[in-house]
mmCIF file of C-alpha atoms in Angstrom:
data_model
loop_
_atom_site.group_PDB
_atom_site.id
_atom_site.type_symbol
_atom_site.label_atom_id
_atom_site.label_comp_id
_atom_site.label_asym_id
_atom_site.label_seq_id
_atom_site.Cartn_x
_atom_site.Cartn_y
_atom_site.Cartn_z
ATOM 1 C CA MET A 1027 -56.272 0.119 27.592
ATOM 2 C CA ARG A 1028 -53.614 -2.186 26.458
ATOM 3 C CA SER A 1029 -52.456 -4.445 29.271
ATOM 4 C CA LEU A 1030 -49.066 -4.126 30.951
ATOM 5 C CA ARG A 1031 -47.662 -7.158 29.261
ATOM 6 C CA THR A 1032 -48.687 -5.879 25.917
ATOM 7 C CA GLU A 1033 -46.948 -2.538 26.413
ATOM 8 C CA PHE A 1034 -43.968 -4.182 27.940
ATOM 9 C CA GLY A 1035 -43.724 -6.524 24.924
ATOM 10 C CA SER A 1036 -43.908 -3.727 22.639
ATOM 11 C CA VAL A 1037 -40.856 -2.004 24.052
ATOM 12 C CA PHE A 1038 -38.907 -5.042 24.369
ATOM 13 C CA ILE A 1039 -39.537 -5.983 20.814
ATOM 14 C CA VAL A 1040 -38.301 -2.762 19.576
ATOM 15 C CA LEU A 1041 -35.233 -3.097 21.742
ATOM 16 C CA PHE A 1042 -34.830 -6.473 20.311
ATOM 17 C CA ILE A 1043 -35.038 -4.904 16.463
ATOM 18 C CA LEU A 1044 -32.450 -2.114 17.520
ATOM 19 C CA ILE A 1045 -29.939 -4.716 18.700
ATOM 20 C CA ILE A 1046 -30.271 -6.760 15.721
ATOM 21 C CA LEU A 1047 -29.779 -3.947 13.339
ATOM 22 C CA LEU A 1048 -26.840 -2.740 15.524
ATOM 23 C CA ALA A 1049 -25.323 -5.801 15.529
ATOM 24 C CA THR A 1050 -25.618 -6.188 11.633
ATOM 25 C CA PHE A 1051 -24.234 -2.693 11.150
ATOM 26 C CA ILE A 1052 -21.045 -3.307 13.196
ATOM 27 C CA ALA A 1053 -20.752 -6.667 11.668
ATOM 28 C CA TYR A 1054 -21.106 -5.244 8.344
ATOM 29 C CA ASN A 1055 -18.219 -2.357 9.229
ATOM 30 C CA PHE A 1056 -16.156 -4.890 10.770
ATOM 31 C CA ILE A 1057 -16.070 -6.682 7.494
ATOM 32 C CA ARG A 1058 -15.308 -3.776 5.391
ATOM 33 C CA SER A 1059 -12.479 -2.497 7.779
ATOM 34 C CA GLU A 1060 -11.017 -5.933 7.920
ATOM 35 C CA ARG A 1061 -10.904 -5.695 3.933
ATOM 36 C CA ALA A 1062 -9.213 -2.253 3.856
ATOM 37 C CA LEU A 1063 -6.680 -3.221 6.382
ATOM 38 C CA GLU A 1064 -5.807 -6.284 4.472
ATOM 39 C CA ARG A 1065 -5.406 -4.440 1.021
ATOM 40 C CA LEU A 1066 -3.398 -2.103 3.123
ATOM 41 C CA LEU A 1067 -0.993 -4.738 4.876
ATOM 42 C CA LYS A 1068 -0.965 -7.348 1.919
ATOM 43 C CA GLN A 1069 -0.715 -5.085 -1.047
ATOM 44 C CA ASN A 1070 0.174 -1.471 -0.824
ATOM 45 C CA THR A 1071 2.602 -1.452 2.155
ATOM 46 C CA PRO A 1072 4.655 -4.295 0.346
ATOM 47 C CA ILE A 1073 4.833 -2.470 -2.922
ATOM 48 C CA VAL A 1074 5.803 0.681 -1.042
ATOM 49 C CA ASN A 1075 8.685 -1.292 0.538
ATOM 50 C CA ALA A 1076 9.546 -2.658 -2.662
ATOM 51 C CA SER A 1077 9.664 0.515 -4.530
ATOM 52 C CA VAL A 1078 11.866 2.322 -1.624
ATOM 53 C CA HIS A 1079 14.334 -0.331 -2.059
ATOM 54 C CA MET A 1080 14.430 -0.395 -5.767
ATOM 55 C CA MET A 1081 15.253 3.324 -5.522
ATOM 56 C CA ALA A 1082 18.269 2.673 -3.146
ATOM 57 C CA ALA A 1083 19.525 -0.040 -5.493
ATOM 58 C CA LEU A 1084 19.534 2.479 -8.422
ATOM 59 C CA VAL A 1085 21.377 4.893 -6.235
ATOM 60 C CA ASP A 1086 23.823 2.073 -5.503
ATOM 61 C CA LEU A 1087 24.202 1.295 -9.122
ATOM 62 C CA GLU A 1088 24.906 4.694 -10.092
ATOM 63 C CA SER A 1089 27.244 4.989 -7.465
ATOM 64 C CA SER A 1090 29.163 1.962 -8.739
ATOM 65 C CA GLN A 1091 29.260 3.127 -12.188
ATOM 66 C CA LEU A 1092 30.818 6.372 -11.410
ATOM 67 C CA LEU A 1093 33.297 4.590 -9.584
ATOM 68 C CA MET A 1094 34.339 2.581 -12.528
ATOM 69 C CA LYS A 1095 34.951 5.620 -14.265
ATOM 70 C CA THR A 1096 37.682 6.379 -11.835
ATOM 71 C CA ARG A 1097 39.059 3.235 -10.644
ATOM 72 C CA PHE A 1098 38.131 -0.193 -12.195
ATOM 73 C CA ASP A 1099 38.682 -3.370 -10.196
ATOM 74 C CA SER A 1100 36.600 -6.634 -9.296
ATOM 75 C CA THR A 1101 35.167 -5.256 -5.727
ATOM 76 C CA ILE A 1102 33.458 -2.477 -7.667
ATOM 77 C CA TYR A 1103 32.296 -4.887 -10.323
ATOM 78 C CA TYR A 1104 30.924 -7.469 -7.637
ATOM 79 C CA ARG A 1105 29.140 -4.232 -6.033
ATOM 80 C CA PHE A 1106 27.274 -3.341 -9.398
ATOM 81 C CA HIS A 1107 26.321 -6.954 -9.778
ATOM 82 C CA SER A 1108 25.038 -7.234 -6.419
ATOM 83 C CA HIS A 1109 22.850 -4.050 -6.667
ATOM 84 C CA ARG A 1110 21.639 -5.181 -9.853
ATOM 85 C CA ASP A 1111 20.313 -8.618 -8.470
ATOM 86 C CA GLN A 1112 18.904 -6.548 -5.520
ATOM 87 C CA PHE A 1113 16.935 -4.272 -7.766
ATOM 88 C CA LEU A 1114 15.701 -7.219 -9.673
ATOM 89 C CA ARG A 1115 14.630 -8.944 -6.406
ATOM 90 C CA TRP A 1116 12.556 -6.153 -5.081
ATOM 91 C CA TYR A 1117 11.116 -5.643 -8.442
ATOM 92 C CA GLU A 1118 9.865 -9.082 -8.270
ATOM 93 C CA GLU A 1119 8.535 -8.377 -4.666
ATOM 94 C CA ALA A 1120 6.430 -5.422 -6.002
ATOM 95 C CA GLN A 1121 5.305 -7.615 -9.157
ATOM 96 C CA LYS A 1122 4.149 -10.230 -6.766
ATOM 97 C CA TYR A 1123 1.774 -7.681 -4.947
ATOM 98 C CA SER A 1124 0.647 -5.398 -7.768
ATOM 99 C CA VAL A 1125 -3.259 -5.422 -8.584
ATOM 100 C CA LEU A 1126 -4.169 -2.284 -9.974
ATOM 101 C CA PRO A 1127 -3.738 -1.726 -13.879
ATOM 102 C CA ILE A 1128 -1.509 1.312 -13.558
ATOM 103 C CA GLU A 1129 0.907 -0.671 -11.192
ATOM 104 C CA THR A 1130 1.311 -3.293 -13.878
ATOM 105 C CA SER A 1131 1.695 -0.856 -16.660
ATOM 106 C CA TYR A 1132 4.647 0.843 -14.308
ATOM 107 C CA LEU A 1133 6.143 -2.377 -13.720
ATOM 108 C CA ASP A 1134 5.994 -3.649 -17.326
ATOM 109 C CA SER A 1135 7.701 -0.325 -18.335
ATOM 110 C CA ILE A 1136 10.600 -0.568 -15.667
ATOM 111 C CA ILE A 1137 11.535 -4.228 -16.534
ATOM 112 C CA THR A 1138 11.956 -3.344 -20.605
ATOM 113 C CA ILE A 1139 14.132 -0.329 -19.675
ATOM 114 C CA TYR A 1140 15.847 -2.275 -17.087
ATOM 115 C CA ARG A 1141 16.690 -4.846 -19.418
ATOM 116 C CA THR A 1142 18.269 -2.453 -22.249
ATOM 117 C CA TYR A 1143 19.858 -0.470 -19.297
ATOM 118 C CA LEU A 1144 21.654 -3.661 -18.167
ATOM 119 C CA HIS A 1145 22.614 -4.584 -21.852
ATOM 120 C CA ASP A 1146 24.022 -1.075 -22.194
ATOM 121 C CA THR A 1147 25.821 -1.283 -18.839
ATOM 122 C CA GLU A 1148 27.792 -4.140 -19.658
ATOM 123 C CA TYR A 1149 28.871 -2.177 -22.759
ATOM 124 C CA TYR A 1150 29.773 0.651 -20.465
ATOM 125 C CA ILE A 1151 31.692 -1.435 -18.253
ATOM 126 C CA ASN A 1152 33.960 -2.677 -21.026
ATOM 127 C CA LEU A 1153 34.541 0.788 -22.105
ATOM 128 C CA ALA A 1154 35.616 1.819 -18.690
ATOM 129 C CA GLY A 1155 37.505 -1.235 -18.038
ATOM 130 C CA TYR A 1156 39.664 -0.270 -21.240
ATOM 131 C CA ASN A 1157 39.886 3.413 -20.306
ATOM 132 C CA ASN A 1158 37.964 4.084 -23.626
ATOM 133 C CA PRO A 1159 37.826 7.803 -24.425
ATOM 134 C CA SER A 1160 34.031 7.450 -25.328
ATOM 135 C CA THR A 1161 33.278 5.987 -21.778
ATOM 136 C CA ASP A 1162 31.775 9.314 -20.650
ATOM 137 C CA LEU A 1163 29.897 10.041 -23.564
ATOM 138 C CA PHE A 1164 28.315 6.645 -23.549
ATOM 139 C CA TYR A 1165 27.410 7.163 -19.896
ATOM 140 C CA MET A 1166 25.715 10.475 -20.568
ATOM 141 C CA SER A 1167 23.756 9.433 -23.648
ATOM 142 C CA HIS A 1168 22.776 6.167 -22.535
ATOM 143 C CA ILE A 1169 23.042 5.140 -18.830
ATOM 144 C CA LEU A 1170 22.148 8.448 -17.199
ATOM 145 C CA PRO A 1171 18.808 8.836 -19.122
ATOM 146 C CA ALA A 1172 17.882 5.275 -18.388
ATOM 147 C CA GLU A 1173 18.603 5.613 -14.735
ATOM 148 C CA GLU A 1174 16.384 8.689 -14.722
ATOM 149 C CA GLN A 1175 13.551 6.928 -16.318
ATOM 150 C CA LEU A 1176 13.675 4.201 -13.849
ATOM 151 C CA ARG A 1177 13.816 6.519 -11.088
ATOM 152 C CA ILE A 1178 10.670 8.177 -12.180
ATOM 153 C CA LEU A 1179 8.680 5.217 -13.024
ATOM 154 C CA THR A 1180 9.748 3.634 -9.714
ATOM 155 C CA LEU A 1181 8.576 6.738 -7.888
ATOM 156 C CA LYS A 1182 5.240 6.752 -9.764
ATOM 157 C CA LEU A 1183 4.948 3.361 -8.477
ATOM 158 C CA LEU A 1184 5.528 4.377 -4.953
ATOM 159 C CA GLU A 1185 3.222 7.456 -5.083
ATOM 160 C CA VAL A 1186 0.320 5.043 -6.504
ATOM 161 C CA ASN A 1187 0.498 3.125 -3.603
ATOM 162 C CA GLN A 1188 1.125 5.890 -1.062
ATOM 163 C CA ASP A 1189 -2.290 7.450 -2.329
ATOM 164 C CA GLU A 1190 -3.979 4.245 -1.881
ATOM 165 C CA ILE A 1191 -2.655 3.818 1.664
ATOM 166 C CA ILE A 1192 -4.028 7.489 2.308
ATOM 167 C CA GLN A 1193 -7.389 6.351 0.854
ATOM 168 C CA THR A 1194 -7.492 3.245 3.052
ATOM 169 C CA ASN A 1195 -6.639 5.223 5.890
ATOM 170 C CA GLN A 1196 -9.457 7.659 5.283
ATOM 171 C CA GLU A 1197 -11.867 4.760 4.887
ATOM 172 C CA ILE A 1198 -10.915 3.189 7.970
ATOM 173 C CA ARG A 1199 -11.552 6.333 9.893
ATOM 174 C CA GLU A 1200 -14.830 6.938 8.398
ATOM 175 C CA ILE A 1201 -15.939 3.219 9.237
ATOM 176 C CA VAL A 1202 -14.898 4.101 12.769
ATOM 177 C CA GLY A 1203 -16.538 7.324 12.752
ATOM 178 C CA ALA A 1204 -19.925 6.105 11.542
ATOM 179 C CA GLU A 1205 -19.632 3.036 13.900
ATOM 180 C CA SER A 1206 -19.038 5.702 16.989
ATOM 181 C CA ILE A 1207 -22.333 7.658 15.833
ATOM 182 C CA ILE A 1208 -24.536 4.798 15.380
ATOM 183 C CA ALA A 1209 -23.225 3.526 18.905
ATOM 184 C CA THR A 1210 -24.258 6.688 20.329
ATOM 185 C CA ILE A 1211 -27.612 6.929 18.734
ATOM 186 C CA SER A 1212 -28.410 3.263 19.748
ATOM 187 C CA LEU A 1213 -27.175 3.851 23.305
ATOM 188 C CA VAL A 1214 -29.566 7.011 23.706
ATOM 189 C CA ALA A 1215 -32.252 4.965 22.184
ATOM 190 C CA PHE A 1216 -31.872 2.179 24.488
ATOM 191 C CA ALA A 1217 -32.056 4.800 27.454
ATOM 192 C CA VAL A 1218 -35.356 6.321 26.142
ATOM 193 C CA LEU A 1219 -37.124 3.039 25.765
ATOM 194 C CA ILE A 1220 -35.862 1.675 29.118
ATOM 195 C CA VAL A 1221 -37.296 5.042 30.641
ATOM 196 C CA ILE A 1222 -40.562 4.353 28.510
ATOM 197 C CA ALA A 1223 -40.803 0.933 29.903
ATOM 198 C CA PHE A 1224 -40.120 2.149 33.479
ATOM 199 C CA ASN A 1225 -42.792 4.794 33.028
ATOM 200 C CA ILE A 1226 -45.272 2.280 31.902
ATOM 201 C CA GLN A 1227 -44.589 0.142 34.742
ATOM 202 C CA LEU A 1228 -45.240 3.386 37.288
ATOM 203 C CA THR A 1229 -48.343 4.062 35.317
ATOM 204 C CA HIS A 1230 -49.892 0.644 36.009
ATOM 205 C CA TYR A 1231 -48.776 0.464 39.348
ATOM 206 C CA PHE A 1232 -50.455 3.564 40.433
#
């Protein structure tokens, strides 16, 4: 029969191994969850925020252009340029945090269309300023389609990052769930081993 010291030693070696394994698992999942949160906070959320502001700037640009057709003054012109610069600032913000190839593709398309849009808009402003009869036709054939393209692309950029946020949240929930299960199993194992150790002590005592 093995000595009491040997049996106790075996039990505590197993306990020690379980503790090491649990600590390793928790550390690994902590790193995973930290990276997921970092991706969420430093990449996806800023691009979602930038996309929303780009959409808002497009709405304001369209509103300013429509006002130009009814009355043209320096206030409306100033508002248009303010919204134009606002869109560019938020575009640069989205570009700064873009990582995925699909994000880069959308952003490249957006800036290409936006440059043409701005060029056409300057011409449209000249037409509106002189009450040119072709103002409405030019707006419908050039300005409106470009705005629609920009809106669709910006919305797609927004949706890509919203999907990434959903996936990241799911990943974090899975990590937390796995940790809870492993922690529960480990606690049960610890309890069982402690009971075994106690029984060993009682057996040798009696």
